PDB file of C-alpha atoms in Angstrom:
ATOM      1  CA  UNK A   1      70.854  77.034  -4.155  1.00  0.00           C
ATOM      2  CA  UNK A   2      73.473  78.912  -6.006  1.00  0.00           C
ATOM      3  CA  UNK A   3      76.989  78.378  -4.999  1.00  0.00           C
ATOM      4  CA  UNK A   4      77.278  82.794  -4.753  1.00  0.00           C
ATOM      5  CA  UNK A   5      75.077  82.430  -1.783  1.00  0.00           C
ATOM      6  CA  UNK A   6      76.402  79.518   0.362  1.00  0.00           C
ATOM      7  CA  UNK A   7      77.440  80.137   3.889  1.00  0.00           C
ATOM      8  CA  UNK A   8      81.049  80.809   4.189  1.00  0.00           C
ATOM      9  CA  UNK A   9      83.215  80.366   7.489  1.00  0.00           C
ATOM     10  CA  UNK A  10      84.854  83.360   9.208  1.00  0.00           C
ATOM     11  CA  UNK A  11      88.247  83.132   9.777  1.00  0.00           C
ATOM     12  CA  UNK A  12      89.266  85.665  12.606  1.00  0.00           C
ATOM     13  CA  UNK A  13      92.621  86.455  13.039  1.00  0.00           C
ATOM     14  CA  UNK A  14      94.645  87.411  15.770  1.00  0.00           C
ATOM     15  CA  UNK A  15      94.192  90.832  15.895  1.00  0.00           C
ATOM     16  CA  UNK A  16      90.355  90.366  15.105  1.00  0.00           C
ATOM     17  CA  UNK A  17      90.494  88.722  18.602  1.00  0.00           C
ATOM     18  CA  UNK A  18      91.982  91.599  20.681  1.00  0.00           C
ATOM     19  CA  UNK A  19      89.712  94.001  19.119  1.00  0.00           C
ATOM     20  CA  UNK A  20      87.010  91.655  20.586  1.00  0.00           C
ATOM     21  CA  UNK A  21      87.731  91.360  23.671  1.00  0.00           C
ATOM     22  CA  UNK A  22      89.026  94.931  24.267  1.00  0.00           C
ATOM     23  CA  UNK A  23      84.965  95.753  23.480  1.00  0.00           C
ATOM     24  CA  UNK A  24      83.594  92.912  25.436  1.00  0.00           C
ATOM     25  CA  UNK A  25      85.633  94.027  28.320  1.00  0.00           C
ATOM     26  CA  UNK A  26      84.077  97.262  27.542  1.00  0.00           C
ATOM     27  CA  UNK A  27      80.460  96.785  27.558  1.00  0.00           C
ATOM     28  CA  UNK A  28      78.448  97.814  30.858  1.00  0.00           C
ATOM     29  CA  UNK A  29      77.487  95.306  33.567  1.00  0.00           C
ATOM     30  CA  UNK A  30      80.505  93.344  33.029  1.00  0.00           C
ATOM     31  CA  UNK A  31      82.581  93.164  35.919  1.00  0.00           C
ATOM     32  CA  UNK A  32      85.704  91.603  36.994  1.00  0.00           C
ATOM     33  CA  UNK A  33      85.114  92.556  40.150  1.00  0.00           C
ATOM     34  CA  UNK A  34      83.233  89.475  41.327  1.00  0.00           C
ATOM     35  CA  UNK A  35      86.862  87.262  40.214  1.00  0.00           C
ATOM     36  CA  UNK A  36      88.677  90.323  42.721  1.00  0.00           C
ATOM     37  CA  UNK A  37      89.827  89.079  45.828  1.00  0.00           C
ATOM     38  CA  UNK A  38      91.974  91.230  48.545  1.00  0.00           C
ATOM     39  CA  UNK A  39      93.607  89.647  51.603  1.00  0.00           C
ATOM     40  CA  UNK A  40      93.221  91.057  55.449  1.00  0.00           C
ATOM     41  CA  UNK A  41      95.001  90.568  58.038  1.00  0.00           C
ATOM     42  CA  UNK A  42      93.567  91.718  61.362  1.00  0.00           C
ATOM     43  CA  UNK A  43      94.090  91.460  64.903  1.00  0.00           C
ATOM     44  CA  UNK A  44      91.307  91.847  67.112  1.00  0.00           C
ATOM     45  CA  UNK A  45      91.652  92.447  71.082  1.00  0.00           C
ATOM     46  CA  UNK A  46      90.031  91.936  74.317  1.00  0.00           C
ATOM     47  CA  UNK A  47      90.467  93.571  77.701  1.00  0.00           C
ATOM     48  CA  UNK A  48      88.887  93.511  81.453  1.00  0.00           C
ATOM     49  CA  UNK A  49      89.499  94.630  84.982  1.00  0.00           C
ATOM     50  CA  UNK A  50      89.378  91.786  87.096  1.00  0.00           C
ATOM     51  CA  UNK A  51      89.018  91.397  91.069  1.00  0.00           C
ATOM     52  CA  UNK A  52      92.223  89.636  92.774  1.00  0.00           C
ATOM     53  CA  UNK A  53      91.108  86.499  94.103  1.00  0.00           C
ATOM     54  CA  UNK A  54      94.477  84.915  95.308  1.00  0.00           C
ATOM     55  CA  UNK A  55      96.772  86.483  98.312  1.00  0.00           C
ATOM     56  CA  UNK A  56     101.449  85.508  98.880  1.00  0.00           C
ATOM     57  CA  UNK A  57     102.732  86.129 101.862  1.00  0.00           C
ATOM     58  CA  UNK A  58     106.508  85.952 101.338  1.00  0.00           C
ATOM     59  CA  UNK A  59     107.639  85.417 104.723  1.00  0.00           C
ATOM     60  CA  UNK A  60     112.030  84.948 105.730  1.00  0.00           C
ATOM     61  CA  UNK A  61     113.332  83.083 108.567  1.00  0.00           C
ATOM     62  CA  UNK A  62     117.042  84.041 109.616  1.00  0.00           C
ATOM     63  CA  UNK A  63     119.243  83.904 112.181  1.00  0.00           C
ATOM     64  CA  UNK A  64     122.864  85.417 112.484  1.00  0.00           C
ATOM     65  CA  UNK A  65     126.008  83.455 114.543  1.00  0.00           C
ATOM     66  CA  UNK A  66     129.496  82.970 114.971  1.00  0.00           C
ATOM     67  CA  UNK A  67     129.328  79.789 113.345  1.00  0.00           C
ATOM     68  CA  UNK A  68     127.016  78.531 110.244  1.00  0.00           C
ATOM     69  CA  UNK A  69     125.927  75.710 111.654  1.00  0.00           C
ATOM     70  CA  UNK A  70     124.123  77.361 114.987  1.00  0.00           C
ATOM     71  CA  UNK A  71     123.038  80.412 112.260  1.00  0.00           C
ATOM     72  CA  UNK A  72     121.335  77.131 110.314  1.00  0.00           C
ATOM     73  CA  UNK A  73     120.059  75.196 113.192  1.00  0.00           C
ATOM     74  CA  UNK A  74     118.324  78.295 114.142  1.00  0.00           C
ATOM     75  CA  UNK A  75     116.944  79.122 111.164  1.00  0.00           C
ATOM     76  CA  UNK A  76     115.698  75.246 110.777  1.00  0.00           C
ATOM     77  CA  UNK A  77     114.190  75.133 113.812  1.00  0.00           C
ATOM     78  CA  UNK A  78     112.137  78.074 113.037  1.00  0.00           C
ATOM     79  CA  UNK A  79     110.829  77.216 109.519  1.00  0.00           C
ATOM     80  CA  UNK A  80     109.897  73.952 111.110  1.00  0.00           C
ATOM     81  CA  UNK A  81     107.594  75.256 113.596  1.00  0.00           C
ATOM     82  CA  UNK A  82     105.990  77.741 111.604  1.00  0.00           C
ATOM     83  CA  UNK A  83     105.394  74.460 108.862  1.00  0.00           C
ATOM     84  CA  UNK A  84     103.688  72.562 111.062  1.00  0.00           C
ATOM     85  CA  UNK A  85     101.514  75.526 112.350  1.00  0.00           C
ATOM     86  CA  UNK A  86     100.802  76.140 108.360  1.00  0.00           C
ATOM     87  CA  UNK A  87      99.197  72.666 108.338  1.00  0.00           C
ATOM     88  CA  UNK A  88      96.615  73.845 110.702  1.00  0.00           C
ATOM     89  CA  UNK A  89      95.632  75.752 107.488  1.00  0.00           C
ATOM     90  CA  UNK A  90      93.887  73.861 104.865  1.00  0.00           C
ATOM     91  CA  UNK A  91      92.645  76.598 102.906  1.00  0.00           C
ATOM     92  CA  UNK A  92      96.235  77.984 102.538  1.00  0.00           C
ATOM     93  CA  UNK A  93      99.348  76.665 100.793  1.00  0.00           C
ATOM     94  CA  UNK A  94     102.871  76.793 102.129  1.00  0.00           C
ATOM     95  CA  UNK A  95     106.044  76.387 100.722  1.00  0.00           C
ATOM     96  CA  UNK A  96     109.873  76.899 101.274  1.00  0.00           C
ATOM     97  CA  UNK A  97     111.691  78.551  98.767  1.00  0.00           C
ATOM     98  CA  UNK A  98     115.604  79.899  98.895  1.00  0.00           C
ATOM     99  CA  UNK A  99     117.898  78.891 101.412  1.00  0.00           C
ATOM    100  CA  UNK A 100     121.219  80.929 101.478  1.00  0.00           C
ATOM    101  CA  UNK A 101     124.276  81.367 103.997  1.00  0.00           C
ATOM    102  CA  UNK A 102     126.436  84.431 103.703  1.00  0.00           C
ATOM    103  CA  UNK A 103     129.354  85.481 105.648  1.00  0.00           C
ATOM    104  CA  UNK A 104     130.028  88.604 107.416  1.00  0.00           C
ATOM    105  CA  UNK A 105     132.895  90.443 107.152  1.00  0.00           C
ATOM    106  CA  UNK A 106     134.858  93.004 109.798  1.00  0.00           C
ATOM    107  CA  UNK A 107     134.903  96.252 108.069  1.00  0.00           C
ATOM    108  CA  UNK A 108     138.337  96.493 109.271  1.00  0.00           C
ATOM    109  CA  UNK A 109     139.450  93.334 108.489  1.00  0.00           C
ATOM    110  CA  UNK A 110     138.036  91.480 105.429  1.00  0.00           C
ATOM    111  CA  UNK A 111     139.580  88.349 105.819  1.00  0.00           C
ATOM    112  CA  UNK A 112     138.161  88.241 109.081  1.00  0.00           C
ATOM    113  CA  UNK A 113     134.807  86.932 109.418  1.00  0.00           C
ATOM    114  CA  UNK A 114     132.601  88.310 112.547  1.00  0.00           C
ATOM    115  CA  UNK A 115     129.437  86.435 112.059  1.00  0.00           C
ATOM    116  CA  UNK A 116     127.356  83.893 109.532  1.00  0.00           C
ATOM    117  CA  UNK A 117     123.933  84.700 108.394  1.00  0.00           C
ATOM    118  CA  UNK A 118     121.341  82.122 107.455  1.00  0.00           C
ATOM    119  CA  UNK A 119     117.582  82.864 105.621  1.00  0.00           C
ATOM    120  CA  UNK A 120     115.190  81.014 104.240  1.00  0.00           C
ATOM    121  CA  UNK A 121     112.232  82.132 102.888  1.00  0.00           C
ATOM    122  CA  UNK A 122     108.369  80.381 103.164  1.00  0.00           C
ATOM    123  CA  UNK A 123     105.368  81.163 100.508  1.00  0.00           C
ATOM    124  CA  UNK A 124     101.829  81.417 101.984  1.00  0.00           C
ATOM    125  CA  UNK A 125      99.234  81.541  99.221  1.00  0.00           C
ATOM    126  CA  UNK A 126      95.558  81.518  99.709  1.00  0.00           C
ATOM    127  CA  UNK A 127      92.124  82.780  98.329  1.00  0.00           C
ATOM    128  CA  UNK A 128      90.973  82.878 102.228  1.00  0.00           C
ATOM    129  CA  UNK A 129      92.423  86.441 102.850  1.00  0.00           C
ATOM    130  CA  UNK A 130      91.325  86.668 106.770  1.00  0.00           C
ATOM    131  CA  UNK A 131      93.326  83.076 107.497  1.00  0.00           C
ATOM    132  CA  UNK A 132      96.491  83.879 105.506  1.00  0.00           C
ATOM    133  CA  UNK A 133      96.541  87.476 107.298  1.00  0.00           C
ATOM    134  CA  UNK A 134      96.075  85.772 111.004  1.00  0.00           C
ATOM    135  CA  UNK A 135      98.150  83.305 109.959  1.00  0.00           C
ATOM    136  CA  UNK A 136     101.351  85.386 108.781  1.00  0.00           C
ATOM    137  CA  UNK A 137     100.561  87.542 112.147  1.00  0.00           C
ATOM    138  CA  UNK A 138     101.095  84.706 114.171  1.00  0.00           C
ATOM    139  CA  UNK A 139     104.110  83.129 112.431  1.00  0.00           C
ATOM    140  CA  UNK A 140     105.721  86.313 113.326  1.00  0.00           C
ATOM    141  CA  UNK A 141     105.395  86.020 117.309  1.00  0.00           C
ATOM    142  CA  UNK A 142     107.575  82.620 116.252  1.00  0.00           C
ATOM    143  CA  UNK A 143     110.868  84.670 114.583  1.00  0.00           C
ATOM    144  CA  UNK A 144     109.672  84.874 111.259  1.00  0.00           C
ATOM    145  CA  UNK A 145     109.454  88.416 108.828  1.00  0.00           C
ATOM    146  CA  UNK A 146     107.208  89.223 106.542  1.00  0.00           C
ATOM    147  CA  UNK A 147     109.349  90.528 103.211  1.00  0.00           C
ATOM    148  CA  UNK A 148     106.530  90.959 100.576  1.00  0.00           C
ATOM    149  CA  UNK A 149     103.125  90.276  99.909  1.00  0.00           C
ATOM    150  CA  UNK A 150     101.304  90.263  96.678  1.00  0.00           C
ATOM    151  CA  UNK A 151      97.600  89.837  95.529  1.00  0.00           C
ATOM    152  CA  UNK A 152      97.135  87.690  92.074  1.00  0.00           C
ATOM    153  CA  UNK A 153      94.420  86.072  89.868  1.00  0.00           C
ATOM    154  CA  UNK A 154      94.231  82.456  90.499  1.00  0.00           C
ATOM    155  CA  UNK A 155      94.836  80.289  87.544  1.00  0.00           C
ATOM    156  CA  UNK A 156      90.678  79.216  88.070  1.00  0.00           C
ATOM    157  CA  UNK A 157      89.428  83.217  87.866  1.00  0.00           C
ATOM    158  CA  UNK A 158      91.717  83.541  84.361  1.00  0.00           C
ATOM    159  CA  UNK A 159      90.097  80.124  82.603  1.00  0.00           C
ATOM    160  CA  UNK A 160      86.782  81.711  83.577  1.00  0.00           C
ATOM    161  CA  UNK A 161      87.410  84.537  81.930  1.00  0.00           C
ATOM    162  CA  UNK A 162      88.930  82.830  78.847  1.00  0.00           C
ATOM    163  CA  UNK A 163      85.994  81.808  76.408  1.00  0.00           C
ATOM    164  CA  UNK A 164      84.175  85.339  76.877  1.00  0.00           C
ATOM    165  CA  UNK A 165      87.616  87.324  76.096  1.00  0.00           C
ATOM    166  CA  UNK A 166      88.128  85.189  73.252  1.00  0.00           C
ATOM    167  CA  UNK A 167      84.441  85.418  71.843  1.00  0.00           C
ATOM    168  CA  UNK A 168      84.962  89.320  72.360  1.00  0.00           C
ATOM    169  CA  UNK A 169      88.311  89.307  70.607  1.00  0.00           C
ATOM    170  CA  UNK A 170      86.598  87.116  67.359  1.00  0.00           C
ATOM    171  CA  UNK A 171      84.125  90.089  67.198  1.00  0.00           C
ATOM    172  CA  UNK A 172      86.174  92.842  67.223  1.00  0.00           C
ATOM    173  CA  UNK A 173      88.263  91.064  64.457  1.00  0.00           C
ATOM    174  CA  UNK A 174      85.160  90.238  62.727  1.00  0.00           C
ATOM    175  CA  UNK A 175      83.932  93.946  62.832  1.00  0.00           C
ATOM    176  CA  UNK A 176      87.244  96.057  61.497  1.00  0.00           C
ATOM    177  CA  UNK A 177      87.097  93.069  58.651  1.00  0.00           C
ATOM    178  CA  UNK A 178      83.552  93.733  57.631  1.00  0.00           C
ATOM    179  CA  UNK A 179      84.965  97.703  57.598  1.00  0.00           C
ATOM    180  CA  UNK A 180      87.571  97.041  55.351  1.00  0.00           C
ATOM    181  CA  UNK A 181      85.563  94.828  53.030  1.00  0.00           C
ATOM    182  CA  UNK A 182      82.905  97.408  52.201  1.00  0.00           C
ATOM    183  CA  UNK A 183      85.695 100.251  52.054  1.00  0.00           C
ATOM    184  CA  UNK A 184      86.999  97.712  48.907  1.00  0.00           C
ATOM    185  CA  UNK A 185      83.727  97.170  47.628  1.00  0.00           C
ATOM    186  CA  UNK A 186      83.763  93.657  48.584  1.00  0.00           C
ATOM    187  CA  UNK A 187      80.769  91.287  49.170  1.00  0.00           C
ATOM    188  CA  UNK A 188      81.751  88.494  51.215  1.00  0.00           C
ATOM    189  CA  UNK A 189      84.390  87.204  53.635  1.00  0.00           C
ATOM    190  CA  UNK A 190      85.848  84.426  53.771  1.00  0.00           C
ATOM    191  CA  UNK A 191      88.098  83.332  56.582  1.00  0.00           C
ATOM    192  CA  UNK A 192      91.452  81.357  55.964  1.00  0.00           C
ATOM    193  CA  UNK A 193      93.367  81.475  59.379  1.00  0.00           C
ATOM    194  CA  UNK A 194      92.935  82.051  63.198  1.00  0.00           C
ATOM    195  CA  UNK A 195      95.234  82.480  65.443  1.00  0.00           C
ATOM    196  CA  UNK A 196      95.274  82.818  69.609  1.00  0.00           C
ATOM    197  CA  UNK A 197      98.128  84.874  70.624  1.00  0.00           C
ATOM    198  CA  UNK A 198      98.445  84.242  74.288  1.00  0.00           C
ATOM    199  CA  UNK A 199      96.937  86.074  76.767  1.00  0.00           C
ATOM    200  CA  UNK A 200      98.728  88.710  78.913  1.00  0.00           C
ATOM    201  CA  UNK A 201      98.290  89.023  82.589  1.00  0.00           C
ATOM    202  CA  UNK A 202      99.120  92.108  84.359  1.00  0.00           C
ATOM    203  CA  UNK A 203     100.287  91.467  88.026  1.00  0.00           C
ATOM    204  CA  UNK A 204      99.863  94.301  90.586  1.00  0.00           C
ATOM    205  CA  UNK A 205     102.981  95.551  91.859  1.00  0.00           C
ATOM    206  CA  UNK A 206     104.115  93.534  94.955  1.00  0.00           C
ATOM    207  CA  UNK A 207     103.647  95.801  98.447  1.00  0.00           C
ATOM    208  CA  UNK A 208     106.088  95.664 100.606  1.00  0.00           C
ATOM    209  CA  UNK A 209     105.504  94.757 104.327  1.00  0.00           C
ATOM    210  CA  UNK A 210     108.394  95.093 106.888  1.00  0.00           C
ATOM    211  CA  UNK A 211     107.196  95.862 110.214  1.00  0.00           C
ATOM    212  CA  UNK A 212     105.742  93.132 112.335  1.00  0.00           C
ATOM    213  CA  UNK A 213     102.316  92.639 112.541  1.00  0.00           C
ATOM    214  CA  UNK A 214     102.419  91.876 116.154  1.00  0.00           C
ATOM    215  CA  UNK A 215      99.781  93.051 119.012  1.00  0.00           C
ATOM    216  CA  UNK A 216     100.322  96.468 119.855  1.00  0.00           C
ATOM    217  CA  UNK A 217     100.401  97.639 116.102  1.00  0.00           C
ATOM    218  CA  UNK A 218      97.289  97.798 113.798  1.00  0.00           C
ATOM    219  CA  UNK A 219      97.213  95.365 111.149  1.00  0.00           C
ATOM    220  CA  UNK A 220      98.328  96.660 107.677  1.00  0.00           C
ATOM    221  CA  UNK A 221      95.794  97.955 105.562  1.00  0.00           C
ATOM    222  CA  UNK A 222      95.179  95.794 102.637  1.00  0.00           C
ATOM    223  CA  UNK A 223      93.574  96.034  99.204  1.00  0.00           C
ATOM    224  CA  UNK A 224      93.438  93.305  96.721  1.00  0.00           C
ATOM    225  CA  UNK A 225      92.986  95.848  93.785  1.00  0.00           C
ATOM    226  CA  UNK A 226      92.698  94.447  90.313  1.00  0.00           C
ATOM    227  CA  UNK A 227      94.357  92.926  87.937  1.00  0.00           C
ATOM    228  CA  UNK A 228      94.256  93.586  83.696  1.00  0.00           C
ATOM    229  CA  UNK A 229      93.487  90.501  81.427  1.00  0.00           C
ATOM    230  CA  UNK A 230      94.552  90.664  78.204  1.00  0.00           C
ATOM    231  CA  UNK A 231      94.023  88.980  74.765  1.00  0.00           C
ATOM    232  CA  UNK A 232      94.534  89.016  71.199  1.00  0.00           C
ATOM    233  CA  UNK A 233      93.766  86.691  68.054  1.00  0.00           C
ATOM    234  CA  UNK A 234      95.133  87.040  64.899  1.00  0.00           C
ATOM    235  CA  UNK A 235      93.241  86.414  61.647  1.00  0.00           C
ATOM    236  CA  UNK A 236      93.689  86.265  57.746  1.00  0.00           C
ATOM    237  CA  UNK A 237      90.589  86.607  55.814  1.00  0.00           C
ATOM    238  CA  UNK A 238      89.593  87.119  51.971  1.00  0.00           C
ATOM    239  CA  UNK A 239      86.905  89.981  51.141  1.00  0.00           C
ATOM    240  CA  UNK A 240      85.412  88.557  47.915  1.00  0.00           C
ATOM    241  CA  UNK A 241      84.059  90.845  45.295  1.00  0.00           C
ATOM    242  CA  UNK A 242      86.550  93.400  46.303  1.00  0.00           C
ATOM    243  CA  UNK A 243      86.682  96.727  43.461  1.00  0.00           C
ATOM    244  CA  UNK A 244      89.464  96.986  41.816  1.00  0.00           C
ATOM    245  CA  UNK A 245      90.607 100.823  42.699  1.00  0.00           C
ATOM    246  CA  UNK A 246      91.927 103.065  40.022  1.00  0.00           C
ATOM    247  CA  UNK A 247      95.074 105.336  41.387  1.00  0.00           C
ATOM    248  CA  UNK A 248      95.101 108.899  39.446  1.00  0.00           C
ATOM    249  CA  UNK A 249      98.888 109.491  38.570  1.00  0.00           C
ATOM    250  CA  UNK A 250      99.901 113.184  40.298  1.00  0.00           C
TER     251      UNK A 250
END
């Protein structure tokens, strides 16, 4: 074979290269797109109305004197019977919280003090609304005022409600991701984080209850009413395939 018509190697040069690539990149059904990658971050949410389950009864012993001590030996002797007639009670829970002493002053003469006053105030809580209510009526024939009551979820009605507030908050993540990945032209998702921002517990506002529940009055009307549950995850995922998007200049 003649020398004229052997093989010789091509020797591209640099700019040989770009002009390459420039038409490979060029050609039709090449993408880069599969390589694309965009990052969301999302927050999906759940919400319910939920039945109050738990009744407080915040109930205050006092007693006013010349002299602390009888004010607190009055006082004392009061909480202590209506304790013991708690423990007839085992569906309800009581508890003494607060114990203050203030002095009472002569208008007149503020260095002069008239009287002492004493309180202390005992928590009733209970899921058994008809006991706590009888109950709280009865400690009231004994000296005692109610001050407040309040209808809650017990800690037992929220952890029921847990798993299926977080499996609704997952899918409402899951679905405003899957909106944003086709709006990028992306294929997949891929998740890379979770996170469970606590939950949030609305408590009904507290009703107040000052006159006494004794027998020639009519019981108060009550309504345990509802309380909002509340709860939120936060999530970072990466929609695969995503375009890149060209931006026309103005």
């Amino acid at each position: 074979m003649s020398s004229r018509h052997r093989t010789r190697p091509i020797h591209l040069r640099g700019w040989h290269l770009a002009v390459l690539a420039s038409i490979f990149l060029a050609l039709p059904g090449i993408a880069l797109a599969s390589d694309e990658t965009a990052k969301l971050t999302l927050t999906g949410q759940a919400e319910r109305q939920v039945a109050n389950d738990e009744m407080t009864v915040l109930m205050t012993a006092g007693a006013r004197a010349p002299e602390a001590a009888s004010a607190a030996a009055t006082v004392n002797r009061n909480m202590e019977a209506a304790l013991e007639q708690a423990a007839n009670y085992e569906a309800i829970e009581a508890r003494t919280i607060g114990y203050s002493t203030r002095a009472i002053h002569d208008p007149d003469d503020r260095s002069h003090i008239q009287a002492w006053q004493v309180e202390q105030n005992l928590e009733l809580t209970s899921g058994d609304f008809e006991a706590l209510t009888e109950l709280a009526g009865a400690l009231q024939q004994g000296k005692l005022t109610i001050s407040q009551i309040r209808f809650s979820l017990s800690r037992e009605a929220r952890q029921a409600h847990r798993e299926d507030m977080i499996e609704t908050a997952m899918a409402d993540l899951q679905a405003q991701a899957r909106v944003m990945a086709r709006s990028l032209g992306a294929r997949q998702l891929r998740t890379e984080e979770i996170e469970l921002l606590d939950d949030h517990y609305d408590r009904p506002q507290p009703m107040m209850a000052m006159r006494a529940m004794d027998e020639s009055a009519s019981q108060p009307a009550l309504e345990a009413g509802h309380s909002t549950l509340s709860l939120r995850v936060r999530g970072t995922l990466q929609a695969l395939g995503a375009a890149t998007l060209d931006v026309e200049p103005r």
